[in-house]
Amino acid sequence: MRRAGYAVAAGACAAGAARLAYSAMSRRPPGGAKTWSRTNHRGEPVTLLEGPAVAAGALAAVLAQAGLAPASGSPGSPGASGSAGWRRAAAMVLGGAGAAAFGAYDDLAGSGDRRGFRGHLGALRQGEVTTGAVKLGGIGVTGIVSAAVAGGSPVDVILNAGLVAGGANLLNLFDLRPGRAIKVAAVSGTLLGAAGQDSVAAPLGAALALLPEDLGERAMLGDAGANALGAMLGASAAGLSRPARIALLAGIAGLTAASEKVSFTKVIARTPALNWLDMLGRRPAPQPSAPQPSAPQPPLVTIPAQRPEPAG
């Protein structure tokens, strides 16, 4: 019960901090509102400020959880006993902050012309360094640093680095429709929490607090929010057993590879259960406009060809 109480407190702290950050940034957007405005799948404007707000709320709550529960003894919590707890908290903060920073860079400086590993690697082969390539490399380094801070054997560091970087990239692939990435994070975080990883409370609390803005199509996570949320969930998984982490990393790698060939949106749309969950709380999908009836055409009049008169 004590562990559960710390987790609930961390989630509530994250939710409050995320709402506060979103409200403050919405009143005075850094660089102006236009800097953060994007066009969604309906062609309507949305703001990317949800992403930095979710990241800020989650990071603040992780540190608060580590300070409030210095001796909770939970191996999957930032409040685990002594220096181990602070190392885990520091690993989550580094992973989340680094992913948020590189994601924000891609949000604000990227053009979106190149997508996915194939697109960015193809650009590199042609001598072009895209903002997405910088982000992928930066998040990879962030994952290594985060895993090294968390500690463990070299094998554990490699696994945990892959979970942080892979989680950041994978969750971002789902941020294509309102609420989808947060729903995926909620399902993933619930499973991790059921496995004893209490540290998911902070990122989940922050994300769920701004889910109404996402579902209402007023805001979206963007790369900053989705990358940060995925990285922190990946860092939370560091407390799982090694076989569980290997299986999880294999799943992340498999889905990421599949995304280069298959559209997740199309798969979700043709799978009833997934489509129901995807549409839950959302505005109805836009319907194609009915074709306008064409104006009636005047009847065609055939004029017979005239024969030449016979010579007199």
Short mmCIF file of N, CA and C in Angstrom, two decimals, residues 49-130:
data_model
loop_
_atom_site.label_atom_id
_atom_site.label_comp_id
_atom_site.label_asym_id
_atom_site.label_seq_id
_atom_site.Cartn_x
_atom_site.Cartn_y
_atom_site.Cartn_z
N LEU A 49 2.48 22.49 -28.00
CA LEU A 49 2.88 22.79 -26.63
C LEU A 49 2.52 21.68 -25.65
N GLU A 50 1.63 20.79 -26.04
CA GLU A 50 1.31 19.65 -25.18
C GLU A 50 2.55 18.82 -24.87
N GLY A 51 3.41 18.65 -25.86
CA GLY A 51 4.60 17.81 -25.68
C GLY A 51 5.54 18.30 -24.61
N PRO A 52 6.03 19.57 -24.69
CA PRO A 52 6.90 20.07 -23.63
C PRO A 52 6.22 20.06 -22.26
N ALA A 53 4.90 20.30 -22.22
CA ALA A 53 4.19 20.30 -20.95
C ALA A 53 4.17 18.91 -20.32
N VAL A 54 3.90 17.89 -21.14
CA VAL A 54 3.91 16.51 -20.64
C VAL A 54 5.30 16.15 -20.13
N ALA A 55 6.33 16.50 -20.89
CA ALA A 55 7.70 16.18 -20.47
C ALA A 55 8.05 16.88 -19.17
N ALA A 56 7.71 18.17 -19.06
CA ALA A 56 8.03 18.91 -17.84
C ALA A 56 7.32 18.33 -16.63
N GLY A 57 6.03 18.01 -16.78
CA GLY A 57 5.29 17.44 -15.66
C GLY A 57 5.84 16.10 -15.23
N ALA A 58 6.17 15.25 -16.19
CA ALA A 58 6.69 13.92 -15.86
C ALA A 58 8.05 14.01 -15.18
N LEU A 59 8.93 14.86 -15.69
CA LEU A 59 10.26 14.98 -15.11
C LEU A 59 10.20 15.52 -13.68
N ALA A 60 9.35 16.52 -13.46
CA ALA A 60 9.21 17.09 -12.11
C ALA A 60 8.69 16.04 -11.14
N ALA A 61 7.75 15.21 -11.58
CA ALA A 61 7.17 14.21 -10.69
C ALA A 61 8.15 13.09 -10.38
N VAL A 62 9.00 12.72 -11.34
CA VAL A 62 10.02 11.69 -11.07
C VAL A 62 10.94 12.14 -9.94
N LEU A 63 11.38 13.39 -10.01
CA LEU A 63 12.25 13.91 -8.96
C LEU A 63 11.51 14.00 -7.63
N ALA A 64 10.23 14.40 -7.69
CA ALA A 64 9.45 14.48 -6.46
C ALA A 64 9.26 13.10 -5.84
N GLN A 65 9.00 12.09 -6.69
CA GLN A 65 8.82 10.73 -6.19
C GLN A 65 10.10 10.21 -5.54
N ALA A 66 11.23 10.53 -6.15
CA ALA A 66 12.50 10.09 -5.57
C ALA A 66 12.75 10.76 -4.23
N GLY A 67 12.35 12.03 -4.08
CA GLY A 67 12.55 12.73 -2.82
C GLY A 67 11.57 12.32 -1.75
N LEU A 68 10.32 12.01 -2.15
CA LEU A 68 9.29 11.65 -1.17
C LEU A 68 9.46 10.24 -0.63
N ALA A 69 10.03 9.36 -1.44
CA ALA A 69 10.12 7.95 -1.03
C ALA A 69 11.56 7.48 -1.08
N PRO A 70 12.44 8.07 -0.27
CA PRO A 70 13.85 7.69 -0.34
C PRO A 70 14.14 6.28 0.14
N ALA A 71 13.19 5.67 0.82
CA ALA A 71 13.48 4.33 1.35
C ALA A 71 12.29 3.40 1.18
N SER A 72 11.57 3.56 0.07
CA SER A 72 10.40 2.71 -0.14
C SER A 72 10.78 1.27 -0.44
N GLY A 73 12.01 1.08 -0.96
CA GLY A 73 12.50 -0.26 -1.21
C GLY A 73 11.96 -0.91 -2.46
N SER A 74 11.23 -0.18 -3.28
CA SER A 74 10.68 -0.77 -4.51
C SER A 74 11.71 -0.74 -5.61
N PRO A 75 12.14 -1.88 -6.15
CA PRO A 75 13.17 -1.89 -7.19
C PRO A 75 12.73 -1.23 -8.48
N GLY A 76 11.44 -1.11 -8.72
CA GLY A 76 10.98 -0.50 -9.95
C GLY A 76 10.54 0.94 -9.77
N SER A 77 10.98 1.56 -8.69
CA SER A 77 10.53 2.92 -8.40
C SER A 77 11.71 3.85 -8.25
N PRO A 78 11.57 5.14 -8.65
CA PRO A 78 12.63 6.11 -8.41
C PRO A 78 12.91 6.30 -6.92
N GLY A 79 11.96 5.87 -6.10
CA GLY A 79 12.16 5.99 -4.66
C GLY A 79 12.80 4.77 -4.04
N ALA A 80 13.42 3.90 -4.81
CA ALA A 80 14.09 2.73 -4.25
C ALA A 80 15.20 3.19 -3.31
N SER A 81 15.56 2.33 -2.40
CA SER A 81 16.40 2.73 -1.27
C SER A 81 17.74 3.30 -1.71
N GLY A 82 18.16 4.37 -0.99
CA GLY A 82 19.50 4.92 -1.11
C GLY A 82 19.84 5.44 -2.48
N SER A 83 21.15 5.27 -2.81
CA SER A 83 21.66 5.81 -4.06
C SER A 83 21.05 5.13 -5.28
N ALA A 84 20.61 3.89 -5.13
CA ALA A 84 20.00 3.19 -6.27
C ALA A 84 18.74 3.90 -6.74
N GLY A 85 17.96 4.41 -5.78
CA GLY A 85 16.75 5.13 -6.14
C GLY A 85 17.05 6.42 -6.89
N TRP A 86 18.05 7.14 -6.44
CA TRP A 86 18.40 8.39 -7.12
C TRP A 86 19.03 8.11 -8.48
N ARG A 87 19.76 7.00 -8.61
CA ARG A 87 20.30 6.64 -9.93
C ARG A 87 19.17 6.34 -10.90
N ARG A 88 18.16 5.62 -10.44
CA ARG A 88 17.04 5.30 -11.31
C ARG A 88 16.29 6.57 -11.69
N ALA A 89 16.10 7.46 -10.72
CA ALA A 89 15.43 8.73 -11.03
C ALA A 89 16.26 9.54 -12.02
N ALA A 90 17.57 9.59 -11.80
CA ALA A 90 18.44 10.35 -12.71
C ALA A 90 18.42 9.76 -14.10
N ALA A 91 18.36 8.43 -14.19
CA ALA A 91 18.31 7.78 -15.50
C ALA A 91 17.03 8.15 -16.23
N MET A 92 15.90 8.16 -15.52
CA MET A 92 14.64 8.53 -16.15
C MET A 92 14.64 9.99 -16.59
N VAL A 93 15.18 10.85 -15.73
CA VAL A 93 15.22 12.28 -16.06
C VAL A 93 16.12 12.53 -17.28
N LEU A 94 17.29 11.91 -17.29
CA LEU A 94 18.19 12.09 -18.43
C LEU A 94 17.56 11.55 -19.73
N GLY A 95 16.96 10.37 -19.65
CA GLY A 95 16.33 9.80 -20.83
C GLY A 95 15.19 10.66 -21.32
N GLY A 96 14.32 11.09 -20.40
CA GLY A 96 13.17 11.90 -20.79
C GLY A 96 13.56 13.28 -21.29
N ALA A 97 14.48 13.94 -20.57
CA ALA A 97 14.88 15.29 -20.95
C ALA A 97 15.62 15.30 -22.28
N GLY A 98 16.51 14.33 -22.47
CA GLY A 98 17.25 14.26 -23.73
C GLY A 98 16.33 14.00 -24.90
N ALA A 99 15.40 13.05 -24.74
CA ALA A 99 14.47 12.74 -25.82
C ALA A 99 13.57 13.94 -26.12
N ALA A 100 13.14 14.64 -25.07
CA ALA A 100 12.29 15.82 -25.28
C ALA A 100 13.05 16.92 -26.02
N ALA A 101 14.31 17.11 -25.65
CA ALA A 101 15.10 18.17 -26.29
C ALA A 101 15.33 17.88 -27.77
N PHE A 102 15.75 16.66 -28.10
CA PHE A 102 15.99 16.33 -29.50
C PHE A 102 14.68 16.26 -30.27
N GLY A 103 13.61 15.84 -29.62
CA GLY A 103 12.31 15.83 -30.28
C GLY A 103 11.83 17.24 -30.58
N ALA A 104 12.02 18.16 -29.63
CA ALA A 104 11.62 19.55 -29.85
C ALA A 104 12.43 20.17 -30.99
N TYR A 105 13.71 19.80 -31.07
CA TYR A 105 14.55 20.30 -32.17
C TYR A 105 13.97 19.87 -33.52
N ASP A 106 13.56 18.62 -33.61
CA ASP A 106 12.99 18.13 -34.86
C ASP A 106 11.62 18.76 -35.12
N ASP A 107 10.84 18.97 -34.05
CA ASP A 107 9.54 19.63 -34.19
C ASP A 107 9.68 21.03 -34.79
N LEU A 108 10.64 21.77 -34.28
CA LEU A 108 10.73 23.19 -34.64
C LEU A 108 11.60 23.45 -35.87
N ALA A 109 12.59 22.59 -36.11
CA ALA A 109 13.51 22.84 -37.22
C ALA A 109 13.31 21.90 -38.40
N GLY A 110 12.58 20.82 -38.18
CA GLY A 110 12.42 19.82 -39.25
C GLY A 110 11.39 20.21 -40.28
N SER A 111 11.57 19.68 -41.48
CA SER A 111 10.63 19.96 -42.57
C SER A 111 9.61 18.85 -42.76
N GLY A 112 9.91 17.63 -42.27
CA GLY A 112 9.00 16.51 -42.44
C GLY A 112 9.10 15.84 -43.80
N ASP A 113 10.06 16.26 -44.63
CA ASP A 113 10.18 15.67 -45.97
C ASP A 113 10.69 14.23 -45.90
N ARG A 114 11.51 13.93 -44.90
CA ARG A 114 12.06 12.58 -44.75
C ARG A 114 11.49 11.96 -43.50
N ARG A 115 11.05 10.72 -43.58
CA ARG A 115 10.45 10.05 -42.43
C ARG A 115 11.00 8.64 -42.30
N GLY A 116 11.08 8.17 -41.03
CA GLY A 116 11.51 6.82 -40.77
C GLY A 116 13.02 6.65 -40.93
N PHE A 117 13.49 5.50 -40.45
CA PHE A 117 14.92 5.21 -40.56
C PHE A 117 15.36 5.21 -42.03
N ARG A 118 14.54 4.63 -42.89
CA ARG A 118 14.92 4.54 -44.29
C ARG A 118 15.09 5.92 -44.91
N GLY A 119 14.16 6.82 -44.59
CA GLY A 119 14.24 8.16 -45.16
C GLY A 119 15.47 8.93 -44.68
N HIS A 120 15.74 8.86 -43.39
CA HIS A 120 16.87 9.61 -42.85
C HIS A 120 18.22 9.00 -43.26
N LEU A 121 18.29 7.67 -43.29
CA LEU A 121 19.54 7.03 -43.71
C LEU A 121 19.76 7.25 -45.21
N GLY A 122 18.68 7.25 -45.97
CA GLY A 122 18.81 7.55 -47.39
C GLY A 122 19.33 8.95 -47.63
N ALA A 123 18.88 9.89 -46.81
CA ALA A 123 19.37 11.27 -46.94
C ALA A 123 20.85 11.34 -46.57
N LEU A 124 21.25 10.59 -45.54
CA LEU A 124 22.66 10.60 -45.15
C LEU A 124 23.55 10.06 -46.26
N ARG A 125 23.07 9.03 -46.97
CA ARG A 125 23.86 8.47 -48.07
C ARG A 125 24.06 9.50 -49.18
N GLN A 126 23.14 10.44 -49.27
CA GLN A 126 23.25 11.49 -50.29
C GLN A 126 23.94 12.74 -49.76
N GLY A 127 24.48 12.62 -48.53
CA GLY A 127 25.22 13.75 -47.96
C GLY A 127 24.35 14.76 -47.26
N GLU A 128 23.08 14.45 -47.03
CA GLU A 128 22.17 15.38 -46.35
C GLU A 128 21.94 14.91 -44.91
N VAL A 129 22.20 15.80 -43.96
CA VAL A 129 21.95 15.49 -42.55
C VAL A 129 20.63 16.13 -42.17
N THR A 130 19.60 15.31 -42.00
CA THR A 130 18.28 15.82 -41.65
C THR A 130 18.16 16.04 -40.16
#
